[in-house]
Amino acid sequence: MNRNELLKPLLPSTAPLVITQLVSGYEKDIDIVKGVSLELQPRTFSCILGANGCGKTTFLKTLLGILPARRGKVHCNNTDILSLNESQRAKYLAYIPQAHRPPFPFTVSDVVRMGRTPHLSTLSRETVQDREISEACLDQVGLLKLAQVPYTLLSGGQQQLVIIARALAQQASFLIMDEPISSLDYGNQYRVLDEIAKLCELGLGVLMVTHDPAHCFHAADQVIIMEDGFFISAASPQEAMTSQSLSALYHLPVSVQRIKVPENRIQSVCIPLTRYS
Amino acid sequence: MENFSRNHLKLIGIRQRFFVRYWPVLLIFPVFFFFWSFSLGRYPIGYQDLVRTVYLHYSDPSKIIDLNMETVLFNIRIPRVLVVLMVGAGMSMAGSAYQGMFRNPLVSPDILGVTAGASFGAALAIIQKQPISRIQLFAFAGGILAVYCATRFERMIRYDPVLALVLGGILIKGLFNAGLSVVKYLADPEQSLPAITFWLMGTFTDVVKKNIPQVAIPLIISMILLYINRQRLNVVSFGDEEAKTMGVRTKHVRLEVIIACTLITASSVSICGQVGWIGLIIPHLARSLTGPNYRVLLPVSAILGSCFLLLCDTVCRNAFAVELPIGILTSLMGIPFFIIIFKQKASKA
C-alpha cells in the first residue's frame, strides 16, 4: 500500500458530521451548551470562536463523549455517534488537546502507536500494518527522524505535531481540537496550523477551537461564532468575522482590515482599537 | 526545529532500545538467584547434592540417602523460594500498573488501602488465637474489603474519578489503621501484641508447600490480566479524557487494573505480611532500563522485582543467627537504592 492509502480515514469520508440541537452541561438543570446545530464537511477546516466560558470546550467534550449529551443528535452516514462506545467513536472522531506534559517519557513512536488502540483486538496485539500506519503518520508531520526520542524532550510545537500524528494514526474522519496551538510560540503556531490545514487535503474534516482571529483568517474555511451556549453564525471567515461581529463577541472595539500581502493576495487582519479610543 | 544532533540522538536511550528489544535476556537473573538462594540456608546444600536430590526425587525416590535433605528442599525451601519470586514479581507489576493509572510515579500498590485492610484483618485473627491459615484468610478478606470501600468514593468528586480514588484510598487507610490501633490496644500484651507486631514487619518463614497454589492462582491470573491491558495502560497514563477519545473504555480498564492489583497485593500481604517499598522502587528501576512502555515495562518489572525480593529474603534467612523480618530489609535496602536511582537521573538531566 502506498503512503497516502495508509493515511486516509477508514470510514467513508464523503459523509458530513451532522449535529442537531445538542444540549449538555455539568450541574443539574443548568445547560451550558443550549441547543446547537452544525454540519461539518470532510476536507473542511472549521474554527469555533467565542469568549471564555461560552461553552466551547463543553461542546467539544459532549461531541467526544466525555460528557453525556442531555438532548440532541450527532449523526454521520446514518450512524448515531452518541450511542457508540469509546472504541467505535474513536474511529469517527479523534481529539487533539491543549499542549500538556505527560508524566512518563514515552518515545515519539510509542505515542503515535497509541493512536492505533481503537483498532487493536482485545488482547492488544500490534500488527505490521499498525506499525506501518504509525510510521506513515509520523512522516506526514515530518518527525520520522525523531521516532526514538522521548516525547518529553521535544519542544512544544514538536509535541503537538506528535499528538497530531497520533490522531492521524487513529484513522478517524474528523479531528476535534481544543486550542491546540495557543501555548506555542509564534513560529510554531503557524507551522502547526499549516500541518493541520494539510490534513484537510487528505480528506479529514477539522474542527478547532481558537481564541485568535488571525488563525481563522489564516486557515479556516468556515468560522462558527459561539455566544452563551448558542452558535450565532457559521459562515466563511470574511462573512462571519466583521468588525461589528468581533467587537460584539469580545466586548472590545476591533477593526477588521483587508490588506495586501506579497503575491497579490488579500488577507484580513483583526486589530484591537482600545489604545486609540 | 533541529534540537537534536545525531550524537545526541544516539545517546538518548541506547540502553533503553537494547532492553526494549532484548529484555528476555534478563530472565537469566531469576534463574541464577533461584539456584543461589536454594543452596544457602541453615541447612547448607551443595550444588551437587542439590541436583542429585532433585533428580532422584522425580526418577527414583527410594534411592535418596539423605531424607532430611529431601524434606528441606521440597517442603520448605522450594515453596519459600517460589512464593518469594511470585510475590516480588506481582508487587512490582502492580506498582508499575498503578503508577500509570494514577499518572503519578510516586504511587505504590497499597494506595487504595490494601495493606491497611489486610493488617487489620490479620490482627483481628491473631487476637482470636486463630491458626495461621485463618490469619491469611482474614488478611486477604481485609485487603479486598478496604479496596472495595475505597472505590465506593468514585462518585464523590465528579469528572475526576482518579482523584476520587486517591482520596477514597487515603480515607479508608486512615479508618483501617485506626481499627488496627484499637485491636492492638485491646490485644493481650504478652502474646497477641508481639504476634501482631511481628506480622506487620513481614516474613516468609511460615510459607509451606500448600501455600503455593494459594499464591500462584490469583497472582498468575492477575498478571495475565495486567499484561492484556498493557496498551490501554499506556494510553490511560495520558489522562482519562484523552484516553476515552482514543477508544479506551477507561472505566473498564480501571476496574480490571484495580481487581488485578488488589488480588496480587492482598494475596501477597496475607502470606508474608507487610513488605513495603518494592512496589514503588522496582517500577522506577525498570522504567529507567526500558522506558515507560508497558509492553516491556510489565515483564521487566516482574523479573527485577522477583530478583530483588529473593535477594532480600535470602539475606534475611542467612545474615544473622535469628531471621530478620523482610519488611525491614526491603526498606533498608530499597530506600538507599531509590535515592541512588534518583540521583543518577538528576545528574543526567
PDB file of N, CA, C and O in Angstrom, chain B residues 34 38 49-64 70 73-75 78-79 82 209 212:
ATOM      1  N   PHE B  34      17.557 -18.051  41.841  1.00  0.00           N
ATOM      2  CA  PHE B  34      16.822 -19.219  42.303  1.00  0.00           C
ATOM      3  C   PHE B  34      17.792 -20.267  42.838  1.00  0.00           C
ATOM      4  O   PHE B  34      17.679 -20.726  43.974  1.00  0.00           O
ATOM      5  N   PHE B  38      18.620 -21.149  46.787  1.00  0.00           N
ATOM      6  CA  PHE B  38      18.309 -22.531  47.067  1.00  0.00           C
ATOM      7  C   PHE B  38      19.369 -23.229  47.887  1.00  0.00           C
ATOM      8  O   PHE B  38      19.080 -23.956  48.823  1.00  0.00           O
ATOM      9  N   ASP B  49      24.735 -32.091  45.546  1.00  0.00           N
ATOM     10  CA  ASP B  49      23.663 -32.757  46.301  1.00  0.00           C
ATOM     11  C   ASP B  49      22.305 -32.271  45.822  1.00  0.00           C
ATOM     12  O   ASP B  49      21.352 -33.034  45.712  1.00  0.00           O
ATOM     13  N   LEU B  50      22.250 -30.983  45.555  1.00  0.00           N
ATOM     14  CA  LEU B  50      21.005 -30.348  45.125  1.00  0.00           C
ATOM     15  C   LEU B  50      20.496 -31.016  43.849  1.00  0.00           C
ATOM     16  O   LEU B  50      19.372 -31.505  43.782  1.00  0.00           O
ATOM     17  N   VAL B  51      21.389 -31.076  42.845  1.00  0.00           N
ATOM     18  CA  VAL B  51      20.985 -31.645  41.559  1.00  0.00           C
ATOM     19  C   VAL B  51      20.605 -33.113  41.735  1.00  0.00           C
ATOM     20  O   VAL B  51      19.581 -33.565  41.219  1.00  0.00           O
ATOM     21  N   ARG B  52      21.442 -33.856  42.519  1.00  0.00           N
ATOM     22  CA  ARG B  52      21.181 -35.280  42.682  1.00  0.00           C
ATOM     23  C   ARG B  52      19.827 -35.508  43.363  1.00  0.00           C
ATOM     24  O   ARG B  52      19.021 -36.329  42.921  1.00  0.00           O
ATOM     25  N   THR B  53      19.582 -34.770  44.430  1.00  0.00           N
ATOM     26  CA  THR B  53      18.336 -34.981  45.172  1.00  0.00           C
ATOM     27  C   THR B  53      17.116 -34.658  44.315  1.00  0.00           C
ATOM     28  O   THR B  53      16.134 -35.390  44.305  1.00  0.00           O
ATOM     29  N   VAL B  54      17.207 -33.529  43.588  1.00  0.00           N
ATOM     30  CA  VAL B  54      16.066 -33.154  42.742  1.00  0.00           C
ATOM     31  C   VAL B  54      15.843 -34.225  41.676  1.00  0.00           C
ATOM     32  O   VAL B  54      14.713 -34.639  41.402  1.00  0.00           O
ATOM     33  N   TYR B  55      16.958 -34.699  41.091  1.00  0.00           N
ATOM     34  CA  TYR B  55      16.836 -35.710  40.037  1.00  0.00           C
ATOM     35  C   TYR B  55      16.190 -36.977  40.595  1.00  0.00           C
ATOM     36  O   TYR B  55      15.227 -37.494  40.034  1.00  0.00           O
ATOM     37  N   LEU B  56      16.699 -37.462  41.752  1.00  0.00           N
ATOM     38  CA  LEU B  56      16.195 -38.709  42.326  1.00  0.00           C
ATOM     39  C   LEU B  56      14.743 -38.575  42.782  1.00  0.00           C
ATOM     40  O   LEU B  56      13.972 -39.512  42.694  1.00  0.00           O
ATOM     41  N   HIS B  57      14.396 -37.385  43.264  1.00  0.00           N
ATOM     42  CA  HIS B  57      13.033 -37.168  43.756  1.00  0.00           C
ATOM     43  C   HIS B  57      12.015 -37.515  42.678  1.00  0.00           C
ATOM     44  O   HIS B  57      10.941 -38.033  42.951  1.00  0.00           O
ATOM     45  N   TYR B  58      12.383 -37.190  41.447  1.00  0.00           N
ATOM     46  CA  TYR B  58      11.429 -37.436  40.365  1.00  0.00           C
ATOM     47  C   TYR B  58      11.647 -38.785  39.685  1.00  0.00           C
ATOM     48  O   TYR B  58      10.709 -39.364  39.161  1.00  0.00           O
ATOM     49  N   SER B  59      12.915 -39.287  39.680  1.00  0.00           N
ATOM     50  CA  SER B  59      13.157 -40.541  38.960  1.00  0.00           C
ATOM     51  C   SER B  59      12.964 -41.750  39.874  1.00  0.00           C
ATOM     52  O   SER B  59      12.178 -42.649  39.568  1.00  0.00           O
ATOM     53  N   ASP B  60      13.639 -41.773  41.019  1.00  0.00           N
ATOM     54  CA  ASP B  60      13.616 -42.969  41.854  1.00  0.00           C
ATOM     55  C   ASP B  60      13.757 -42.578  43.329  1.00  0.00           C
ATOM     56  O   ASP B  60      14.848 -42.632  43.886  1.00  0.00           O
ATOM     57  N   PRO B  61      12.674 -42.187  43.971  1.00  0.00           N
ATOM     58  CA  PRO B  61      12.755 -41.653  45.341  1.00  0.00           C
ATOM     59  C   PRO B  61      13.360 -42.640  46.339  1.00  0.00           C
ATOM     60  O   PRO B  61      13.916 -42.231  47.351  1.00  0.00           O
ATOM     61  N   SER B  62      13.285 -43.951  46.050  1.00  0.00           N
ATOM     62  CA  SER B  62      13.785 -44.921  47.036  1.00  0.00           C
ATOM     63  C   SER B  62      15.295 -44.844  47.196  1.00  0.00           C
ATOM     64  O   SER B  62      15.837 -45.266  48.206  1.00  0.00           O
ATOM     65  N   LYS B  63      15.995 -44.285  46.200  1.00  0.00           N
ATOM     66  CA  LYS B  63      17.459 -44.240  46.260  1.00  0.00           C
ATOM     67  C   LYS B  63      17.989 -43.064  47.072  1.00  0.00           C
ATOM     68  O   LYS B  63      19.190 -42.939  47.273  1.00  0.00           O
ATOM     69  N   ILE B  64      17.103 -42.174  47.519  1.00  0.00           N
ATOM     70  CA  ILE B  64      17.573 -40.999  48.246  1.00  0.00           C
ATOM     71  C   ILE B  64      18.131 -41.412  49.598  1.00  0.00           C
ATOM     72  O   ILE B  64      17.472 -42.122  50.373  1.00  0.00           O
ATOM     73  N   GLU B  70      15.821 -34.071  51.442  1.00  0.00           N
ATOM     74  CA  GLU B  70      14.667 -34.049  50.555  1.00  0.00           C
ATOM     75  C   GLU B  70      13.540 -33.220  51.179  1.00  0.00           C
ATOM     76  O   GLU B  70      12.913 -32.388  50.518  1.00  0.00           O
ATOM     77  N   LEU B  73      14.329 -29.535  51.102  1.00  0.00           N
ATOM     78  CA  LEU B  73      14.215 -28.983  49.750  1.00  0.00           C
ATOM     79  C   LEU B  73      12.781 -28.822  49.305  1.00  0.00           C
ATOM     80  O   LEU B  73      12.352 -27.740  48.914  1.00  0.00           O
ATOM     81  N   PHE B  74      12.034 -29.909  49.374  1.00  0.00           N
ATOM     82  CA  PHE B  74      10.736 -29.895  48.694  1.00  0.00           C
ATOM     83  C   PHE B  74       9.595 -29.342  49.540  1.00  0.00           C
ATOM     84  O   PHE B  74       8.608 -28.871  49.009  1.00  0.00           O
ATOM     85  N   ASN B  75       9.725 -29.393  50.857  1.00  0.00           N
ATOM     86  CA  ASN B  75       8.624 -28.871  51.671  1.00  0.00           C
ATOM     87  C   ASN B  75       8.872 -27.474  52.196  1.00  0.00           C
ATOM     88  O   ASN B  75       7.944 -26.762  52.532  1.00  0.00           O
ATOM     89  N   ILE B  78      11.955 -24.985  48.478  1.00  0.00           N
ATOM     90  CA  ILE B  78      11.359 -24.697  47.163  1.00  0.00           C
ATOM     91  C   ILE B  78      10.090 -23.854  47.310  1.00  0.00           C
ATOM     92  O   ILE B  78       9.960 -22.834  46.632  1.00  0.00           O
ATOM     93  N   PRO B  79       9.138 -24.242  48.179  1.00  0.00           N
ATOM     94  CA  PRO B  79       7.940 -23.400  48.300  1.00  0.00           C
ATOM     95  C   PRO B  79       8.276 -21.970  48.649  1.00  0.00           C
ATOM     96  O   PRO B  79       7.756 -21.031  48.059  1.00  0.00           O
ATOM     97  N   LEU B  82       9.843 -20.126  45.665  1.00  0.00           N
ATOM     98  CA  LEU B  82       8.835 -19.876  44.636  1.00  0.00           C
ATOM     99  C   LEU B  82       7.878 -18.759  45.043  1.00  0.00           C
ATOM    100  O   LEU B  82       7.572 -17.860  44.261  1.00  0.00           O
ATOM    101  N   LYS B 209       4.397 -25.832  51.650  1.00  0.00           N
ATOM    102  CA  LYS B 209       4.057 -26.319  50.317  1.00  0.00           C
ATOM    103  C   LYS B 209       2.628 -25.951  49.911  1.00  0.00           C
ATOM    104  O   LYS B 209       2.372 -25.551  48.778  1.00  0.00           O
ATOM    105  N   ILE B 212       1.568 -22.683  47.994  1.00  0.00           N
ATOM    106  CA  ILE B 212       1.928 -22.343  46.617  1.00  0.00           C
ATOM    107  C   ILE B 212       0.710 -22.036  45.741  1.00  0.00           C
ATOM    108  O   ILE B 212       0.631 -20.962  45.156  1.00  0.00           O
TER     109      ILE B 212
END
